[in-house]
XYZ file of C-alpha atoms in Angstrom:
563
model
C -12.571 15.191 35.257
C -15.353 13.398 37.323
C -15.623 16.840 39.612
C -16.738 18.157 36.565
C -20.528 17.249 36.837
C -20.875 18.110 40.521
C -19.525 21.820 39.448
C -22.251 21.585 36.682
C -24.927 20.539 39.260
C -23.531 23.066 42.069
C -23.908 25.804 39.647
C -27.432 24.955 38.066
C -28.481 24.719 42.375
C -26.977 27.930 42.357
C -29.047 29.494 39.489
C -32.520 28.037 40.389
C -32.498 30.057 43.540
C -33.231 32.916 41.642
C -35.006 31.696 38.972
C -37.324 28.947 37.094
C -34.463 27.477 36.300
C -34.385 24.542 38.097
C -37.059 22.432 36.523
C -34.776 21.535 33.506
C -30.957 20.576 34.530
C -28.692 22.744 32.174
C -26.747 19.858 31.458
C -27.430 16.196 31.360
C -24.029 14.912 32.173
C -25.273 14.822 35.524
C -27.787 12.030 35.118
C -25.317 10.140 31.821
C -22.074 11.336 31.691
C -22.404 12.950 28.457
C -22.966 15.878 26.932
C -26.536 18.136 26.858
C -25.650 19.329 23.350
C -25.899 17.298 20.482
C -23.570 17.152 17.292
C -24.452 18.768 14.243
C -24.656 15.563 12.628
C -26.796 13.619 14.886
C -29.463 16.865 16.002
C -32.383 17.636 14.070
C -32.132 21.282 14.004
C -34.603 23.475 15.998
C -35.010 26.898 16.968
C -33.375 27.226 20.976
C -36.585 29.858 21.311
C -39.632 30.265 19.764
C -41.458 33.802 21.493
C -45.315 34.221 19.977
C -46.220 38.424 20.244
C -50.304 38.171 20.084
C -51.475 42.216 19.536
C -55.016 42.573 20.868
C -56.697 44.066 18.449
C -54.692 44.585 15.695
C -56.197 44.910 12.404
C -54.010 43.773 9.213
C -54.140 47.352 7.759
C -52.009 48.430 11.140
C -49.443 47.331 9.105
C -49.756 49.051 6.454
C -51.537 52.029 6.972
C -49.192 53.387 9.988
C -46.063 51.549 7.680
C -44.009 54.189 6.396
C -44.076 55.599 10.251
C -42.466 52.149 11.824
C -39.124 52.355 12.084
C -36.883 49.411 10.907
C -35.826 47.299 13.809
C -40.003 46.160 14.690
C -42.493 45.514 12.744
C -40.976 46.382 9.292
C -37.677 43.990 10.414
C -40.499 40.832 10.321
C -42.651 42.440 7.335
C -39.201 42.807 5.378
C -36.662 39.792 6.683
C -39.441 37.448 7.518
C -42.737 36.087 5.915
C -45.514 38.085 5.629
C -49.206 36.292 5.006
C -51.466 38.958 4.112
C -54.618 36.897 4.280
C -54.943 35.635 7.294
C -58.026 35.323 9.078
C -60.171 33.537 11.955
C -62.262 30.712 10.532
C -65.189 31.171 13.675
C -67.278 33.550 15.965
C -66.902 35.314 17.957
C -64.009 37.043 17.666
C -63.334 37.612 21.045
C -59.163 37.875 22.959
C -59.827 34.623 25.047
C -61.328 32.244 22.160
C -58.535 34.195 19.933
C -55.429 33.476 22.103
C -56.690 29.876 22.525
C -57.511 29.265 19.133
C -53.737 30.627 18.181
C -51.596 27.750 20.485
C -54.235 25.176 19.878
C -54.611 24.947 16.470
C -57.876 24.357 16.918
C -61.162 26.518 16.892
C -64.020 27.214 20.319
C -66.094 23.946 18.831
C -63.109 22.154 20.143
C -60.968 23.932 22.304
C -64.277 25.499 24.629
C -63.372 28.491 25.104
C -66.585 30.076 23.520
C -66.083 33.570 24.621
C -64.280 35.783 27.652
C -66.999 34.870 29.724
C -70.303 32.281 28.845
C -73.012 31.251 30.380
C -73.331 28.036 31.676
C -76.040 26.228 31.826
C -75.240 23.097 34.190
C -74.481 25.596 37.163
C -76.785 27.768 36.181
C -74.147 30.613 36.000
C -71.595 32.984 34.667
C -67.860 32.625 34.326
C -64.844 33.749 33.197
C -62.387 31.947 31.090
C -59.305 31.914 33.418
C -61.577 31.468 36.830
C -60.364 29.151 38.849
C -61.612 28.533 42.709
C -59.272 26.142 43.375
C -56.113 28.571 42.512
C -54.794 31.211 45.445
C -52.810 34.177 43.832
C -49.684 34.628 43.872
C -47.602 38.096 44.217
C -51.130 39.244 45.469
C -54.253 38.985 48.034
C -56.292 40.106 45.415
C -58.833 37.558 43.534
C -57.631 38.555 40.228
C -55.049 36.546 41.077
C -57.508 33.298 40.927
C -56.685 31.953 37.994
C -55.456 28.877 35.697
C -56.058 27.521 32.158
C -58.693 24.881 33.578
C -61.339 25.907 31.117
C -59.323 25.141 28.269
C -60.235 21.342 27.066
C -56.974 20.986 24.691
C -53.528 21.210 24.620
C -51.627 24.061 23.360
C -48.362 24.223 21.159
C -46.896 25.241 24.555
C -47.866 22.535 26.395
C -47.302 19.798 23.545
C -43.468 21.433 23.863
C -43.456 20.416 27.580
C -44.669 16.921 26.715
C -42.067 16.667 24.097
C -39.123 17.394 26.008
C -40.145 16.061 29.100
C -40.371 18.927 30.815
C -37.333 20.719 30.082
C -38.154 23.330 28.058
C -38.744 26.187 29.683
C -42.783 28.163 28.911
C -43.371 31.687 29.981
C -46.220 33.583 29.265
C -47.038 37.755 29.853
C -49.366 39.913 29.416
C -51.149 43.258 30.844
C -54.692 40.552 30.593
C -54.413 36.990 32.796
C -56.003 35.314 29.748
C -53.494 36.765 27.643
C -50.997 35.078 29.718
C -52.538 31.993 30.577
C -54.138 30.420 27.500
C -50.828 30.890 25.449
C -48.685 28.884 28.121
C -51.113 26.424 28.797
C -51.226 23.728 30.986
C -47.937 22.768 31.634
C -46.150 26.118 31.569
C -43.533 26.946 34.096
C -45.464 30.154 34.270
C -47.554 32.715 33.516
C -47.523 36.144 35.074
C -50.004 38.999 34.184
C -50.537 42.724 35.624
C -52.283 43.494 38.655
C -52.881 47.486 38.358
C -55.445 49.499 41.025
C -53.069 50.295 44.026
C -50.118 48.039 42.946
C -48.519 47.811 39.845
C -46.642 44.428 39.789
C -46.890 40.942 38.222
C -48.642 38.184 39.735
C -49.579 34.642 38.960
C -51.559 31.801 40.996
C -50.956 28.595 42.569
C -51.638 26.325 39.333
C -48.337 27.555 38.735
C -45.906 28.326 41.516
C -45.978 28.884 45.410
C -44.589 31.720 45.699
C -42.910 34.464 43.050
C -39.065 33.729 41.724
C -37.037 35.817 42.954
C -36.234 38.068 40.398
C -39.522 38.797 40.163
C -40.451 40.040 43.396
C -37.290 42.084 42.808
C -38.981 43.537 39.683
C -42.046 44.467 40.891
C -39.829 45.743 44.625
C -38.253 47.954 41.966
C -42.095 49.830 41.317
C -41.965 49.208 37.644
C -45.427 51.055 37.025
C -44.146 53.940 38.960
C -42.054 55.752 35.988
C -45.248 55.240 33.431
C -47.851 57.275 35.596
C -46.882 60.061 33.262
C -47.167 62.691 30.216
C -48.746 60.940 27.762
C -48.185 62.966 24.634
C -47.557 61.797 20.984
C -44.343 60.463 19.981
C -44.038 62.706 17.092
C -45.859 66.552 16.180
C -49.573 66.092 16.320
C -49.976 67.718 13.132
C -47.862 64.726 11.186
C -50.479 62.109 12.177
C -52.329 62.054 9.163
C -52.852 58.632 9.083
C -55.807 59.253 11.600
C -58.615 61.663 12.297
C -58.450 64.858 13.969
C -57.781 64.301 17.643
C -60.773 66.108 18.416
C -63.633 64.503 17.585
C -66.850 62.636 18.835
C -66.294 59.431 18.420
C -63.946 58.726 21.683
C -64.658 57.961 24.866
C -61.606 59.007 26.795
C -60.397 58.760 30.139
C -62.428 60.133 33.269
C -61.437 63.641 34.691
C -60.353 64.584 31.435
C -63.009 66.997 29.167
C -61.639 65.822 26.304
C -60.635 62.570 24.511
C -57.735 64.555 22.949
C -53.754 64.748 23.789
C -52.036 65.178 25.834
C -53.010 62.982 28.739
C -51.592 63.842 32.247
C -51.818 60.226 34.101
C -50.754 61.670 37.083
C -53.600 63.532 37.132
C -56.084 61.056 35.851
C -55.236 58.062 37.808
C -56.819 58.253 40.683
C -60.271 58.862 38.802
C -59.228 55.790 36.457
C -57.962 53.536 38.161
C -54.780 54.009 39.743
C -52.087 51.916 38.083
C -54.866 49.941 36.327
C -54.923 53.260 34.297
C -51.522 52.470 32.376
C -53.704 49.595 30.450
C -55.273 51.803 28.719
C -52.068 53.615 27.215
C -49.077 52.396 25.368
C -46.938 52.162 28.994
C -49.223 48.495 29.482
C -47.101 47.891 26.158
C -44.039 49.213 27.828
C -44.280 47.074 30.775
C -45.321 43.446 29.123
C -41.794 45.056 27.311
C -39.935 45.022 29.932
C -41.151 42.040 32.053
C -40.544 39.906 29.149
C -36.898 41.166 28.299
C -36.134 40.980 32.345
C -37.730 37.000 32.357
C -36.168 36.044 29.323
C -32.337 36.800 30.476
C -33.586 35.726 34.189
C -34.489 32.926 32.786
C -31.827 31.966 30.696
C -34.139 31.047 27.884
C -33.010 29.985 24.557
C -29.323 29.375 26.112
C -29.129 25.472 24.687
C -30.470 23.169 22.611
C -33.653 22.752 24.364
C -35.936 24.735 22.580
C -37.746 27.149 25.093
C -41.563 29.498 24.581
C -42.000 32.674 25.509
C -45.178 34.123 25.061
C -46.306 37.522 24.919
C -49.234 39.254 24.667
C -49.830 42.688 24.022
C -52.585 44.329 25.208
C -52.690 47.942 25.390
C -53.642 47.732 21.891
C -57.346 46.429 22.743
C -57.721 49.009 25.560
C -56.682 51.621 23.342
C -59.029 50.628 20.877
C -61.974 50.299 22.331
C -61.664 53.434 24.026
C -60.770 56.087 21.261
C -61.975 53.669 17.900
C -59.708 52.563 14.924
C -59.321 56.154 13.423
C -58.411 57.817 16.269
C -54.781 59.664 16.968
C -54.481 57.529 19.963
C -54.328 54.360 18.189
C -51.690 55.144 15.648
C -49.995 56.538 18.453
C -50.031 53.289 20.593
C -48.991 51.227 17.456
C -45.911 53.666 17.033
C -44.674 53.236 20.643
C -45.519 49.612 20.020
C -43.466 49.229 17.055
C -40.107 50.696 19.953
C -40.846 47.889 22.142
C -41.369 44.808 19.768
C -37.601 46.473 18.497
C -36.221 46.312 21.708
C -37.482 43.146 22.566
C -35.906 41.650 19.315
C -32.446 43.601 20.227
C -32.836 41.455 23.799
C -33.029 38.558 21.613
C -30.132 39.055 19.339
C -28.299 39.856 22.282
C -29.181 36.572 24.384
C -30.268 34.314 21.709
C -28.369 35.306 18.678
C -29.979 36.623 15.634
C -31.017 33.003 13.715
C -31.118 31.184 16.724
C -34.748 31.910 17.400
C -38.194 32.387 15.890
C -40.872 34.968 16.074
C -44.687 34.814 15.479
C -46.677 38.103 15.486
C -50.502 37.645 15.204
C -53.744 39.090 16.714
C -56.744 37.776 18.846
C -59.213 39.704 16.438
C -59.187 43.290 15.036
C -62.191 45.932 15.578
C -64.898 47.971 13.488
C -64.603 51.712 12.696
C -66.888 53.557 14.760
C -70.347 52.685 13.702
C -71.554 56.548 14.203
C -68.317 57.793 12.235
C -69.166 55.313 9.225
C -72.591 56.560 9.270
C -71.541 60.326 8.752
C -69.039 58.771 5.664
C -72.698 57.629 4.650
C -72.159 53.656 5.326
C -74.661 51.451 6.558
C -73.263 50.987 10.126
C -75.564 51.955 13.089
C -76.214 50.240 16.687
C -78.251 47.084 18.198
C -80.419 47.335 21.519
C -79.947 44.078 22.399
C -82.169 44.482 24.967
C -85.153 45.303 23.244
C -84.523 43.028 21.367
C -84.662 40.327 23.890
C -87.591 41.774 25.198
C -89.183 41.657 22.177
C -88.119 38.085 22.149
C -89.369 37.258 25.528
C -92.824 38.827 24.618
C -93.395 36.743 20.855
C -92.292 33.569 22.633
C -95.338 34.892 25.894
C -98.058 35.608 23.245
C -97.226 32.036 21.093
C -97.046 29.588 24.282
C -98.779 31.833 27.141
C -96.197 31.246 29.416
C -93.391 33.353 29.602
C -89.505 33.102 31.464
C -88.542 30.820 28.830
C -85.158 32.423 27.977
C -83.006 31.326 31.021
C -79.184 33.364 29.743
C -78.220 35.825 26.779
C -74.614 36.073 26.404
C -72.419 36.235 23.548
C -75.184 36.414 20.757
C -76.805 33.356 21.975
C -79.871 32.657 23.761
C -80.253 29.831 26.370
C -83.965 28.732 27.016
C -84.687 27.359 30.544
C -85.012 23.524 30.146
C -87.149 22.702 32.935
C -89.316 25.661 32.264
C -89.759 24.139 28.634
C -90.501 20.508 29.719
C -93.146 21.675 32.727
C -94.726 23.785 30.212
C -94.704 20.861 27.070
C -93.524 23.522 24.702
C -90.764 21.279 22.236
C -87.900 22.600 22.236
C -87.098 21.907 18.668
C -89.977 24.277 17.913
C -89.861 27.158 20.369
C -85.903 27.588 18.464
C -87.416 27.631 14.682
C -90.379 29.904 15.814
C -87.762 32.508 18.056
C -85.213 32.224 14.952
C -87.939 33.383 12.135
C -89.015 36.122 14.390
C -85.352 37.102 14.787
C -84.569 36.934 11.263
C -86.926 40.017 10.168
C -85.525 42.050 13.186
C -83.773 44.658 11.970
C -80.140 44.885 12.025
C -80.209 40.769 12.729
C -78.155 39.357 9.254
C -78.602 35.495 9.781
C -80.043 33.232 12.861
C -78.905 29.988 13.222
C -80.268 27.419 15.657
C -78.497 24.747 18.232
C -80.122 21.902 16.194
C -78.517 22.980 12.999
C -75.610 23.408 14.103
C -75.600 19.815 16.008
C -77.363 18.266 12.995
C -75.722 19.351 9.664
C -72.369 19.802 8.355
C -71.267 23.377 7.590
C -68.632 23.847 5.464
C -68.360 27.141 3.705
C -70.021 30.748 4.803
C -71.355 32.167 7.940
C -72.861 29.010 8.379
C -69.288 27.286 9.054
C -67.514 30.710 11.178
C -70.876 29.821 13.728
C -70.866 26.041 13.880
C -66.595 26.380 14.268
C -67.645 28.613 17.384
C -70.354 26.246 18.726
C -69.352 23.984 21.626
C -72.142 21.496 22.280
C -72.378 21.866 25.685
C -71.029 25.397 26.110
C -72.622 27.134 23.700
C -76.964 28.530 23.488
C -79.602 27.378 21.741
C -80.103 29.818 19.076
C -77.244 32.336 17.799
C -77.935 35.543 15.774
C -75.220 37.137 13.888
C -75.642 40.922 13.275
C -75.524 42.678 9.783
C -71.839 44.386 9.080
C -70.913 47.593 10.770
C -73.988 47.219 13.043
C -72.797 46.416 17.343
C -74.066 46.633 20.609
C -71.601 48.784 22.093
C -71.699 52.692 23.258
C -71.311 55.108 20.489
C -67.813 56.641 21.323
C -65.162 53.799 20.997
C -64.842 50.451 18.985
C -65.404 47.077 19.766
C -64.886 43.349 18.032
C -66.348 39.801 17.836
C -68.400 39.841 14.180
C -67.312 37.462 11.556
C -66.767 40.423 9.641
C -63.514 40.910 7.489
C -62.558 43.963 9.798
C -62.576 41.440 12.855
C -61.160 37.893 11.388
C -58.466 39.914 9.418
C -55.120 40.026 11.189
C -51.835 39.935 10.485
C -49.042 36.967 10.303
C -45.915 37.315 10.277
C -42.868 34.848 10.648
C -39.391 35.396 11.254
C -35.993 34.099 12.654
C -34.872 30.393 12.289
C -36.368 27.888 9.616
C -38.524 30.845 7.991
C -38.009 31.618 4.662
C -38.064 35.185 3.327
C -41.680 36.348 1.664
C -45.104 36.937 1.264
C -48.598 35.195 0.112
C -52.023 36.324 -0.420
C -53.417 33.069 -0.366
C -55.790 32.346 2.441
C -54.392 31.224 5.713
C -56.160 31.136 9.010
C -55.203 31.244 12.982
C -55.578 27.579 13.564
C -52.647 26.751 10.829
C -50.235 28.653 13.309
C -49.888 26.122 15.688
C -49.159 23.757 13.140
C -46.828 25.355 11.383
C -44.581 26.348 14.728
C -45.012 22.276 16.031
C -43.467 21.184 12.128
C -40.652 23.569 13.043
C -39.961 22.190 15.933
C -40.859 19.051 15.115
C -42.675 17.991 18.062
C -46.554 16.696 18.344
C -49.553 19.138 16.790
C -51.796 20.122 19.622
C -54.805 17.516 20.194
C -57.464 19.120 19.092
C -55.684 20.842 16.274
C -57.895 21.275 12.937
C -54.731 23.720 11.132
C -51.979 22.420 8.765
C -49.032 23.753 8.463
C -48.247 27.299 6.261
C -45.619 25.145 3.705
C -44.679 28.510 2.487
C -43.728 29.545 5.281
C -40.710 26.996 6.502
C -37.819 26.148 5.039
């Protein structure tokens, strides 16, 4: 019997050659003698997995308006056997995929958690940068700088990482996505990993030093394998044309489309097209980016033995193509309903990977969004809406030349980003101009610009408490040392943005309105229209698993939602 721990240990040595695996030892008799697995009557039960699906850019009427075209094994499988919360929104601006997938595993909003947008100004360095940057991180899987990159810029801990804490490291965190930030924020800080797609000439998976020297093994064999090859392909709708009546016509004028091609309409020959769009980078912009986070995430979660014992384990996936998709072709468009069609295949055979590893009731499943998207503003103003488009930089300009006539000096805005304006401290102190009053006076003038709905200025929102309106989405948004000096919020169905495609980041209902759904272990079986919003999720997934809420988390839990 005492050989019986060094076969243990041999084997585990064995496994971790190929894999992650070695961080956690399958079995603690090694280090006590005893058994890993705990009796029924001493455990407090737990789901062995709990795998978030984020969908960039999903709108909550993608579930119903495409619904009677799912089939039953995706998303109607957690509509119907899980628990559905119809009203779920985001509680801040701007609605944006990095603030959104941070906001989701911290619990908390961008006032707390800092990540104010996909890319800010900042003011200290006087520069630009992106959420996931990272100088100090060398790729991995790649030469290329998008592999640069590490959850540095996000100031609290996630769900993911509070997991890690909790079990001292042993469970097991993977995060993937088509988009590093949809990779990175979800795992968090103390992930074992997080692996996102690297597309132009390549077509494979990479990651960066923060996490790992050098690739596990079975994923260099994955990407060895050319995984992006077989979707450079026929893209043509999964069903006749003429059935999609869910959406407009497929020719229209509201869609961008993909270079090389005259028209945004089907079918799309990516064979043809990639070279002008791309190269492999090209399958983002189709349901195949889908496809692949598919497959990657089926092929890590049986290479990585997750969900195999009583240590719960995180996988988390983000889905991307969605956002691409959108922003390209517009909410109404063929393409779309399309994508979410082929999407509603994968999440079924990603759940059929989990029955098969895990065991149906064994794990849990979150499926949320980062933020959904506006109809075409040029399409709702042919249905007769108010909707139209904002020249931000006139507007600026006509900023910049107001503040020039008032003070006779002007250069006084230093940054706009984000629907903020940063004025240039030093410029405002050698000139004496306060800088309480230079943000009423630009915040009045911005308030009768057209389009402009409400202004709000960086000494309201440090001053006063918001609690309720636009008012409180702004000031949840607002970091005080991230975030501008004055913040305009535009009037509903009015964006800066071309006028073919969609785009997102309003606190408008058709951005913060996304869907929620629970299923698996510990979730009970239902529905509510009450109000929830994304910061209760991480709440409600640390309850069930009964670990620590993230640090900065401002959620509670959805009691409906667990058993």
């Amino acid at each position: 019997m005492k050989s019986y721990p060094f076969l243990i240990f041999f084997f585990a040595l064995l496994m971790g050659c190929s894999s992650l695996s070695q961080k956690r030892t399958q079995n603690e008799s090694i280090a006590t003698g005893k058994p890993n697995k705990a009796s029924n009557e001493t455990s407090l039960k737990t789901p062995k997995l709990v795998v978030g699906i984020v969908v960039d850019q999903m709108r909550y009427d993608y579930l119903t308006r495409f619904y009677n075209r799912y089939g039953n094994d995706g998303f109607k499988r957690l509509m119907n056997e899980g628990f559905n919360a119809t009203n779920n929104h985001y509680n801040y601006v701007p609605t944006y995929t990095a603030p959104g997938h941070a906001s989701i595993y911290t619990g908390a909003t961008p006032a707390d958690h800092g990540i104010i947008g996909n890319n800010w100004y900042d003011k200290f360095i006087d520069k630009s940068i992106y959420n996931a940057d990272d100088a100090s991180a060398d790729p991995v899987g790649t030469t290329s700088d998008e592999g640069k990159m590490s959850p540095i810029n996000l100031l609290s801990s996630t769900v993911t990482d509070e997991l890690e804490l909790f079990t001292q490291g042993r469970a097991k965190v993977i995060g993937v996505s088509v988009k590093d930030r949809g990779a990175i924020l979800p795992a968090g800080h103390a992930a074992d990993a997080a692996y996102w797609f690297r597309g132009s000439d390549e077509g494979v998976f990479i990651s960066s030093t923060f996490y790992m020297k050098q690739l596990p093994q079975w994923v260099a064999d994955f990407n060895n394998s050319k995984p992006a090859e077989k979707y450079i392909k026929l893209w043509e709708t999964l069903y006749p044309l003429s059935s999609y009546t869910s959406s407009g016509p497929d020719l229209n004028e509201y869609e961008k489309g993909m270079r090389g091609k005259e028209t945004a309409t089907f079918p799309y020959d990516l064979k043809t097209l990639a070279d002008k769009n791309g190269g492999y980078s090209l399958i983002k912009a189709t349901p195949y980016g889908n496809s692949i986070v598919a497959d990657f995430a089926i092929k890590a979660l049986q290479e990585e033995n997750m969900g195999v014992d009583d240590i719960p384990d995180f996988l988390a996936v983000s889905f991307s193509s969605t956002d691409y998709v959108g922003h390209n072709y517009g909410v109404n468009s063929v393409e779309v309903e399309d994508t979410y069609l082929r999407l509603d295949q994968d999440i079924a055979r990603l759940l059929k990977a989990l029955d098969a590893q895990v065991g149906e009731g064994n794990y849990t499943v979150f499926l949320t969004a980062d933020h959904g998207a506006v109809n075409v503003p040029a399409y709702l103003q042919e249905k007769k809406f108010n909707a139209g488009y904002f020249d931000e930089r006139s507007f600026i300009k006509d900023m910049d030349t107001l503040i020039t006539t008032k003070y006779g000096v002007s250069g006084m805005i230093k940054n706009v980003s984000n629907d903020q304006v940063f004025f240039d401290q030093k410029a405002l102190s050698k000139n004496e101009i306060s800088f309480s009053e230079i943000q009423e006076f630009v915040a009045n003038e911005m308030r009768n610009y057209p389009g402009v709905a409400k202004v709000f200025t960086r000494e309201a929102m440090v001053s006063a408490q918001f609690t309720t309106g636009m008012a409180a989405l702004v000031q949840n948004g607002f970091h005080h040392k991230r975030s501008g000096d004055v913040i305009w919020v535009l009037e509903p169905g009015v964006i800066v943005y071309s006028k073919t495609g969609s785009t997102h980041g309003s606190a408008q209902s058709y951005d913060t309105h996304v869907p929620l759904l629970f299923y698996g272990f510990g979730i009970n079986n239902g529905q509510t229209a009450d109000r929830t919003e994304i910061t209760d999720i991480a709440p409600t997934i640390s309850s069930l698993l009964k670990i620590s809420f993230p640090n900065a988390a401002k959620g509670n839990p959805i009691t409906k939602v667990l058993k």
